[in-house]
C-alpha cells in the first residue's frame, strides 16, 4: 500500500493530528512517521486519487490541524511515496534541509499574487507613452481608418508596446511588494497573467503586506491584481520556483482550490 504525505514537522511537534480523517472515501486515518528529529504526517494513499474538492479540503484540513501549534512543511496535494520506508529514508537523507526549512518557515505564510492588464487602461497608457503610435493612429483616423497595411502596422506596434509593458509592470509590482515579505518565489508563466509570484510573509506582519498590495493597486490602476492567501508556504519548502496551491479568483482567498 502506498503512503500519502501531508507534511513534515519536527518530531517534538506538540500537536500532530494522529487519528483524524485524511484523503479518500472513506477518509484514511492520519498517522505519524518519526525518523530522528523529524516526523511526517501521512495516511494510506487511496487508489485513483484525483484533485476533487473533498480531498483538496481534507489535505488542507490535516495541514491546518498539524500547523496549529507549530511549523509544518506542507507537501502538495497528491504527494505519494511507495511505502513508509521510502518516507523515513528521505527524512533521514534530507534531515538538515528539512530542519533548516522548518526554522526558516516558522510563523510564516504564503501569499500568491497574480496580475494582468486592464485592457482599456493599458491601451490608453501605451498611446500616451508612444509618439509613434499616436501619430500613426491619428494619420489612420484622418485617412478614414487607413490602409490595410497601416492598420496591421498599428496593431503590431500596439501589441509590441503592450508586451514590453507586461515585463516592466511585472517587475514593478514585485519590487513594490518585496519589502513587505521575507522571501519571494516566482512561479511559472501562465496564460493570461503577466505576473505570478509568491511571497513569504511573517504571519504577524500580514497586514503590512496586504496594505502594500492595496497601495500597488492604487499606484498601478492599469493592473488587475489578485491575491490568494494566506496559504501554507508550499512554494518555499524546496528551492526554486513552484506553483502555489489554490486557485485565485479575485480578492483575498483562503482554503483549497
XYZ file of C-alpha atoms in Angstrom, residues 64-237:
174
model
C -4.258 23.267 9.315
C -4.657 20.929 12.276
C -0.998 19.932 12.204
C 0.183 23.533 11.858
C -1.980 24.970 14.623
C 0.722 24.552 17.261
C 3.929 24.731 15.252
C 5.598 24.803 11.874
C 4.772 22.087 9.337
C 6.332 21.911 5.878
C 3.342 21.405 3.582
C 3.542 18.863 0.802
C 1.493 19.477 -2.325
C -1.742 17.623 -2.881
C -1.053 14.216 -4.402
C 2.361 13.634 -2.789
C 2.627 9.839 -2.636
C 5.533 7.544 -1.722
C 5.776 3.802 -2.428
C 5.672 2.923 1.290
C 6.519 4.155 4.793
C 10.161 3.136 4.465
C 10.621 5.398 1.450
C 9.442 8.360 3.527
C 11.601 7.676 6.562
C 14.578 7.181 4.252
C 14.040 10.616 2.712
C 13.641 12.174 6.166
C 16.990 10.685 7.167
C 18.773 11.637 3.940
C 17.487 15.208 3.850
C 17.285 15.875 7.567
C 19.411 19.032 7.526
C 17.447 20.537 4.648
C 14.087 19.938 6.321
C 15.283 21.197 9.699
C 16.598 24.374 8.056
C 13.277 24.859 6.266
C 11.326 24.341 9.497
C 13.371 27.084 11.125
C 13.028 29.430 8.132
C 9.265 28.970 7.683
C 8.206 29.006 11.320
C 5.449 31.584 11.797
C 5.267 32.408 8.091
C 2.570 32.062 5.440
C 2.446 32.367 1.675
C 0.530 34.879 -0.428
C 0.339 34.314 -4.165
C -0.041 37.374 -6.359
C -1.223 37.228 -9.954
C -1.707 40.258 -12.185
C -2.781 41.119 -15.688
C -3.561 44.267 -17.626
C -6.873 46.054 -17.648
C -7.093 46.195 -21.438
C -8.596 49.645 -21.957
C -6.383 51.242 -19.322
C -3.144 49.806 -20.702
C -4.060 50.824 -24.253
C -4.514 54.402 -23.031
C -1.080 54.214 -21.378
C 0.575 52.839 -24.499
C -0.939 55.601 -26.609
C 0.125 58.259 -24.108
C 3.703 56.974 -23.878
C 4.451 56.420 -27.593
C 4.537 59.385 -30.000
C 4.970 56.966 -32.933
C 1.811 55.064 -32.077
C -0.117 58.289 -31.536
C 0.978 59.778 -34.841
C 0.147 56.632 -36.822
C -3.224 56.299 -35.112
C -4.009 59.938 -35.916
C -2.879 59.523 -39.539
C -5.122 56.472 -39.890
C -8.021 58.363 -38.364
C -7.622 61.289 -40.769
C -7.428 58.834 -43.665
C -10.744 57.312 -42.726
C -9.169 54.363 -40.973
C -6.021 53.986 -43.054
C -4.929 51.288 -45.457
C -4.872 47.612 -44.548
C -1.090 47.743 -44.193
C -1.297 50.805 -41.940
C -3.872 49.096 -39.730
C -1.696 45.997 -39.458
C 1.357 48.110 -38.646
C -0.531 49.996 -35.945
C -1.777 46.752 -34.432
C 1.720 45.300 -34.385
C 3.143 48.425 -32.744
C 0.463 48.405 -30.053
C 0.914 44.684 -29.395
C 4.696 45.077 -29.047
C 4.296 48.014 -26.684
C 1.800 46.117 -24.514
C 4.106 43.086 -24.413
C 7.012 45.258 -23.283
C 4.829 46.766 -20.553
C 3.968 43.293 -19.270
C 7.563 42.662 -18.286
C 8.032 46.164 -16.891
C 4.828 46.009 -14.858
C 5.578 42.535 -13.505
C 8.975 43.745 -12.277
C 7.491 46.938 -10.822
C 4.801 45.012 -8.943
C 7.344 42.593 -7.491
C 9.609 45.475 -6.421
C 6.665 47.177 -4.703
C 5.803 44.101 -2.619
C 9.242 42.635 -1.845
C 9.990 44.987 1.095
C 6.925 43.654 2.954
C 7.943 39.987 2.510
C 10.711 37.733 3.820
C 11.211 35.798 0.584
C 9.931 35.588 -2.987
C 9.296 32.670 -5.346
C 8.480 33.432 -8.987
C 6.029 30.892 -10.342
C 5.875 29.503 -13.863
C 4.398 31.635 -16.603
C 0.715 31.008 -17.178
C -1.620 32.165 -19.905
C -3.453 35.356 -19.056
C -1.131 36.536 -16.282
C 1.797 38.902 -16.627
C 2.888 38.159 -13.054
C 2.665 35.025 -10.918
C 4.694 35.485 -7.749
C 4.502 34.008 -4.254
C 5.642 35.943 -1.194
C 6.675 34.511 2.159
C 5.212 36.718 4.880
C 5.532 36.722 8.653
C 2.058 35.882 9.940
C 2.179 38.774 12.391
C 3.117 41.213 9.587
C 0.423 40.088 7.161
C -1.489 43.363 7.456
C 1.591 45.265 6.307
C 1.870 43.048 3.236
C -1.841 43.365 2.418
C -1.556 47.146 2.752
C 1.345 47.072 0.279
C -0.848 45.151 -2.176
C -3.598 47.758 -1.860
C -1.082 50.547 -2.396
C 0.221 48.796 -5.522
C -3.326 48.577 -6.845
C -3.698 52.333 -6.367
C -0.297 53.119 -7.893
C -0.855 50.834 -10.911
C -4.570 51.129 -11.730
C -3.962 49.644 -15.189
C -3.288 46.292 -13.473
C -5.779 43.804 -12.136
C -4.049 42.335 -9.074
C -5.394 39.155 -7.477
C -4.236 37.745 -4.160
C -4.609 34.213 -2.829
C -3.808 33.549 0.807
C -2.809 33.108 3.471
C -1.629 29.673 2.377
C 0.793 27.195 3.863
C 4.187 28.095 2.389
C 4.105 25.476 -0.403
C 6.398 27.464 -2.680
C 9.194 27.670 -0.114
C 9.603 24.064 1.042
